Amino acid sequence: MTAARTLTSPQMAALRQILQRYRGQGGAYLLPCLHEAQAVTGWLDADTCTEISRALNVPLVQVHEVIEFYTLFYNEPVGRRIVRVCDDPPCFLAGSSEIVRACARQLGVDEKGGTSSDGRVTLEIHPCLGRCEQAPFLMIDDDAHGHVQPAQIPDLLGEGA
Amino acid sequence: MPPDRIIPTTCPFCGVGCQIQLNIKDEQILRVTTDFELAPNYGQLCVKGRFGVDFVHHPTRLTTPLIRKDIVPGQPFAKARKAASLAEGYRAASWDEALDLVADQLAAIAQQSGGDAIGAYCCAKATNEDNYIFQKLVRTLLKTNNIDHCARLCHAGSVAGLMRTIGSSAMSNSITEMEHLDTFLVTGSNTTYAHPVIALSLKKAVDNGARLIVIDPRRIELVDFATLWLQQRPGSDVAVFQAMAHVIVSEKLYDVDYIVRHTEDFAAYAASLTPFTPEWAEQVSGVPADKIRQAARLYANAHSAALYWGMGISQSTHGADNASALVNLAMLCGHIGKFGGGLNPLRGQNNVQGCSDMGGLPNVYPGYQPVGDAAVRANFAAAWGVDLSPANGLTAVEMVHAVARGEIRAFYIMGEDPMTSEPHLTHARHSLENLDFMAIQDIFANETALYAHVILPAASFAEKAGTFTNTERRVQRVRPALNPPGLARPDLDILLDLARRLSQRRGIDTRQGWEYAGPAAVWREVGQVAPDFRGITYERIAKVGIQYPCPDEDHPGTLYLFADGVPRGRGKFWPLDFQPPLETPDEVYPFNLSTGRLLYHWHGGTMTRRSALNDIAPQPVVEINPADARRIPCADGDLVRIASRRGEVTARVEVSDRSPVGTIFLPFHYAEAAANLLTLDELDPAAKIPDYKNTAVAISPAETHDWQMILH
Amino acid sequence: MSYQPVLTARVGVVDPASLKDYEAHGGFRALRHAIAIGPDAVIDLVTQAHVLGRGGAAFPAGIKWKAVNEEHGPKFVVANADESEPGTFKDRVIMEGDPFSLVEGVIIASYAALAEKAYIYIRGEYPQAIACVQQAIAACYAAGYLGENILGAGFNLQVEIRKGAGAYICGEETALFESIEGKRGFPRLKPPFPTQSGLFGRPTLINNVETLINALPLVLYGPDWYRQFGPSDSPGPKLYCLSGRVRHPGLVEAPMGTPLSELIYEYGGGVTGSGELGGVLLGGAAGAFISPEMIDVFMDFATLREIDAALGSGVVMVFDTSADIKGVLKRIAHFFAHESCGKCFPCQLGTQRQVEIIDRLAADRLRPGDLALLREVGQTMTDASICGLGQTAAGAIRTALDRFGYEASTGEFYTFQR
Amino acid sequence: MPPNEIWITIDGQALKVPPGITILEAARLAGVEIPTLCYHPSLTANAVCRLCVVEWRGSRTLVAACAGTVRPNAVILTNSRRVRTARRTILEMLAASVDLSDAPDLQALLAEYGGDPNRFGEDAARRTFDGVKADNPFYVRDYDKCVLCWRCVQVCADDVQHTYALGFNGRGFHTEIATFFDAPMPDTTCVFCGNCVGVCPTGALKGKREYLWGG
């Protein structure tokens, strides 16, 4: 088992509300429920997954294997913010390697990705974010940043950001 | 790793009768495999069949005949008293010495006190051939019908309820029909635990679109597959079934054609239903009236619907009424005698069907031919060439009572363990201690064995040949894959050897004598006296079993029963009253106790607690609803003492919402926390079966336990 | 370049959050017309126009629409907006710039197919697009374009968005169904095809976003209008995604069959970097590279298939001669290994073996026999994989090696030596 | 042509078969053996291993014989060069990734098709795990030997047991059979029916008794 969850009581309340809404809805609502739960909890621990499984009446292992399959779901702790740098061919041609390097340096993580030691930010190298016309491109959580330059990275990922 | 040989045979655990292959290497079972093409399990097994047969290699197997050390030739025997252990109480003996001693004692007691002073337990785990010879021995050489077996403690309620309404107690549909069910109702059966491989077919049926109604106080796994779940209060089954019948009659959902052609007493029965409204049933059972209506409509409007039930229906002082209520429902809707439509008591033991078929009952000869019918009796007397006792014998629990009264002086027990299975064990123990003589024939020294004067070591299912009959009436082969350990011998050999000695001492000669050229010859004789089996030969069932009735060798066997009406002629509607359970919770004993089975153990645990199965469920665990756990209070893993008016046991808590609020569940597999120390021994008046599902108990925290699992 | 955009006419013009604005720019005229002529007539239009699926497979949409229309019982319409092909971004531009057009397309398709429930499956990496479409759906419910008795036509439709969660394979239609059903995105075996047994085992019409919005002008202007664009065997307007070393990367709408050179030099403003064209990747990672001498090819399904390339989702990824083509190939190989669902052995194992060999190629450490091995692995994936992902996982690499003059002895691509 | 029979051609041999049967079944009627791995007659055919692929004239790709059903006038080649290349390469890739020491049938197939797993080099990634998982009294799981045929997952789920103890971790090459958060079996919904053990073709699942025996 991975790390246990530590949720604040507002998080617990929000999670309960989500589960209540999806109760008995079945597998067709598993992905929406996981998205919403993860938006509250940051990552999907065993307890949360167990509760989701019960609420939706979906087998436990199905919840697990679905999280394992989709890269946007996490079953281990990640940073509170997630930086995804696109490294598809157009972004590569536009210098995504430099962007990755700048992010890794800024966060003190490996260039293959990882979470900063303060647990604040996770860097991911993404195989395609679908913004090829804005290469090089990165996303910080849901915010899009096109035509990004290495020099902007400290600002984007800095303490104040 | 390749095995040295692969022997196809039949699983020794439950009534499903899965076909297994024992893969033998170096005279040990290397693994169990199964043939994907063979009925009834088509390659599927449960944990017991696949991993639980290693008990045959357990070091505590009985390997030599044993005689109590305190027996002195020529001196009167001490009464049956529990020995501290096998080693302290017994000495090894030769087969000649042991069998002579048994024959001498039984012959002497029969001589002095009459045959009815002897009680015999045949065995729902032994083969058809073993049981046929056993009952023949008892009836012809001991001249008594005091023969019974553990079916009394499981499906007697069903048998009584079915016999008085339709005249047959066998499961009417087949396992192969299950996947194609239209609608079915499961009640009082935790099928996934008790008949795991049947449960697979039932789940498949739901996958294939069947509608399932579960009526059960416990949140069993099948509830997850159910269209409707009616959670009645324990003991209120009849109320729910009657109210369903009320709905079917008042909404005219019944099958007029079937009622007219195949039943009697409909008018009186319909009139008797008037007070049993769904609203009344809601009061009694706690099931919302609307759900009862939905269930009734679902069942009645089905194209075809099958009823499945287990111990929750039968093991009750109203077991016969429960079963009759179900029969009434089936007859109302004409859901009987057709594909996917019928009455299906799921049989427990691997050969409980066969043991009853072979006449291992106090009131019938092989093929359910009544002892009390003079013509029948004359037929058997002629067939066997001896006079037979005209009196019905005593049932299992009645025999224990008769011992207490001194009317029965000796027990001969093959493969059963009354000291675990009898209700109100304290009373049973006191009774057994009255016995002048007891002989046990078994593969392990179970709880009862330590009371015996003589213990005879038998071969296990893996070491002998014969047939078992599964719950769907399929007669299947059992084949020896190993040699018995030490001096142990197949039951049939032991019985025939004993019979020869008894025959000589009693001066009784049967027509066939007691020399048979193996089990096949015994089976041929069964066919001669019981026509339903005549068409089944060892050759025909070499690969896959045949379902009786099978009257001749061209007959393919019978998939489902009653296509042409029921054996009674017309099915009799059976008006019922609702009776609450005899013992209900009160202030002193505020919880209801239900007992039953776990997936991982089998009955008294004689086999499974000597296998890998014991590693996954080594300790007695009591299931308690979370609300009750808060009330007691107790938590997962705590020890609690469970006390009834008759005794107390200690078990570890598992908090689970499988049990409803107010009812706790204790499995009956653990001698160190024997559930039957708590249960009542009041009997159903018709079926003579005790109630294992309704006992008032109190629960208190316990600091320590005194469990000792001693495997003799 | 005299072509006037129709599919993207409103993008950048209307307020994507305003239903009123959409209506003011012709929105929902197509739906009203569709309802006026009835489902069968709509299907006839789609069939006569010979609309080919824009997601990449180029299957005639009319056949699908008709097949689902003719099925009985509950059925579904699914808009495939799981646009995850590297180089593709057209659907996102539509959803962010003109989300109501997608919703209208879904309503028309559902109306024609007689479906009462539709899903729009949008990749999880498109939060803005999801927000825009979500907002558009809500507005449509409020205005009576969705829900019960739509426009008084006695037709009901519920639409839900499904947000993907990072799996390229879910763009494969049956994997997408699995995903909506709450499972891993494992593609199913075909047959049965979605029109018989799709989402929840029911008949399902699934079309790409671009395909669905093709229905809007088609319904209004008719098949003759539609077929004036492009060649007769793959007609209509087309969205092209220009990216890479081109002066003006972005979404281009032009007739089907527009010459590639026109897309690159006129719409795209020419090649950047060295300024000299090294090659073009058509169809994305699942597509094929073509060499500079093939630059005049017409960009339509049939023509590209003839030259062992693919229009796919309309990707035009441009590489100048100074581009690090090995780095690009490495990314393509890693992309497939990363996105293989792992269901069938050829793809599950082959994408890994392909990565290993391409990594060696990129590091100039190719071993003897590696190229032959790569070819066999690629052939096996192409021939034996269950779905399009595995079947196309080797195409770009194979065409690069063939068309860019890879010289094993030097480890150089001739085309990219300058 | 009676509706209950159709003509097809398998490896040049024309024969009449019932419509709707699989290519595999039709081939058996023709006396042609097609190798299989993931296919099990009692389970849903998922056609994941693709060892049984055949060439069907007119089809762009090869077709899995276990799941593909015959149609009138189908012309099928079960042993063409293209088919053999696919089978050999799949077997080679498999042997380079997984421990097949307990799968003699697959070893024999590899030899029959002239496969050489060493072509991928000694540094080719293998799926290896930290030892054998022996977390319950009944069976062990040795995933070094797992080929991902799916049979165990299928019997645990809708094909047989409906227990859903087994599922998948990861994807692509890194797919593994797994439990909920990798919990040991007794902490899962497993009921130890062992039906997974009964269908495992490569010795990855094995009775504990047999495993301790030394096999």
CSV table of C-alpha atoms in Angstrom, one decimal, chain B residues 1 25 28-31 36 44-47 50-51 54 57 200 203-204 207 225 599-600 612-613 615-616, chain D residues 40 42 137-139 158-162 186 190-195 197-199 207 209-210 213-215:
chain,number,residue,atom,x,y,z
B,1,MET,CA,5.8,-30.4,-13.3
B,25,LYS,CA,3.1,-37.7,-8.2
B,28,GLN,CA,0.9,-37.6,-3.3
B,29,ILE,CA,-1.6,-35.2,-4.8
B,30,LEU,CA,0.5,-32.8,-6.7
B,31,ARG,CA,-2.5,-30.6,-7.9
B,36,PHE,CA,-13.4,-28.1,-19.1
B,44,GLN,CA,-14.6,-24.6,-12.7
B,45,LEU,CA,-13.8,-25.3,-9.1
B,46,CYS,CA,-13.9,-23.6,-5.7
B,47,VAL,CA,-11.2,-23.3,-3.2
B,50,ARG,CA,-9.0,-27.2,-5.9
B,51,PHE,CA,-6.9,-26.7,-2.8
B,54,ASP,CA,-4.7,-32.3,0.8
B,57,HIS,CA,-2.3,-36.7,3.4
B,200,LEU,CA,-21.1,-19.1,-10.8
B,203,LYS,CA,-24.2,-15.2,-11.7
B,204,LYS,CA,-23.8,-16.1,-15.3
B,207,ASP,CA,-25.2,-11.7,-16.9
B,225,PHE,CA,-26.6,-9.5,-8.6
B,599,LEU,CA,-16.5,-20.7,2.1
B,600,TYR,CA,-13.3,-22.1,3.5
B,612,ALA,CA,-4.4,-25.7,3.6
B,613,LEU,CA,-7.9,-24.2,4.0
B,615,ASP,CA,-4.6,-21.4,7.2
B,616,ILE,CA,-6.9,-18.9,5.7
D,40,HIS,CA,-9.2,-21.0,-24.2
D,42,SER,CA,-14.2,-22.0,-22.2
D,137,PRO,CA,-2.0,-20.5,1.6
D,138,PHE,CA,-3.1,-21.8,-1.8
D,139,TYR,CA,-1.2,-20.5,-4.8
D,158,ASP,CA,-17.2,-11.9,-15.9
D,159,ASP,CA,-16.1,-15.1,-17.6
D,160,VAL,CA,-16.4,-17.2,-14.4
D,161,GLN,CA,-16.1,-16.0,-10.9
D,162,HIS,CA,-17.3,-12.4,-10.8
D,186,PRO,CA,-6.0,-12.3,1.3
D,190,CYS,CA,-10.2,-13.2,-3.9
D,191,VAL,CA,-12.0,-16.3,-2.9
D,192,PHE,CA,-9.1,-18.6,-3.9
D,193,CYS,CA,-11.2,-20.7,-6.3
D,194,GLY,CA,-8.0,-21.1,-8.2
D,195,ASN,CA,-9.8,-21.0,-11.5
D,197,VAL,CA,-4.4,-21.2,-11.7
D,198,GLY,CA,-6.4,-23.7,-13.7
D,199,VAL,CA,-6.2,-21.6,-16.9
D,207,GLY,CA,-0.6,-24.2,-6.5
D,209,ARG,CA,1.8,-27.3,-2.8
D,210,GLU,CA,3.2,-27.8,-6.3
D,213,TRP,CA,7.4,-29.4,-4.4
D,214,GLY,CA,10.0,-27.7,-6.5
D,215,GLY,CA,8.3,-27.1,-9.8
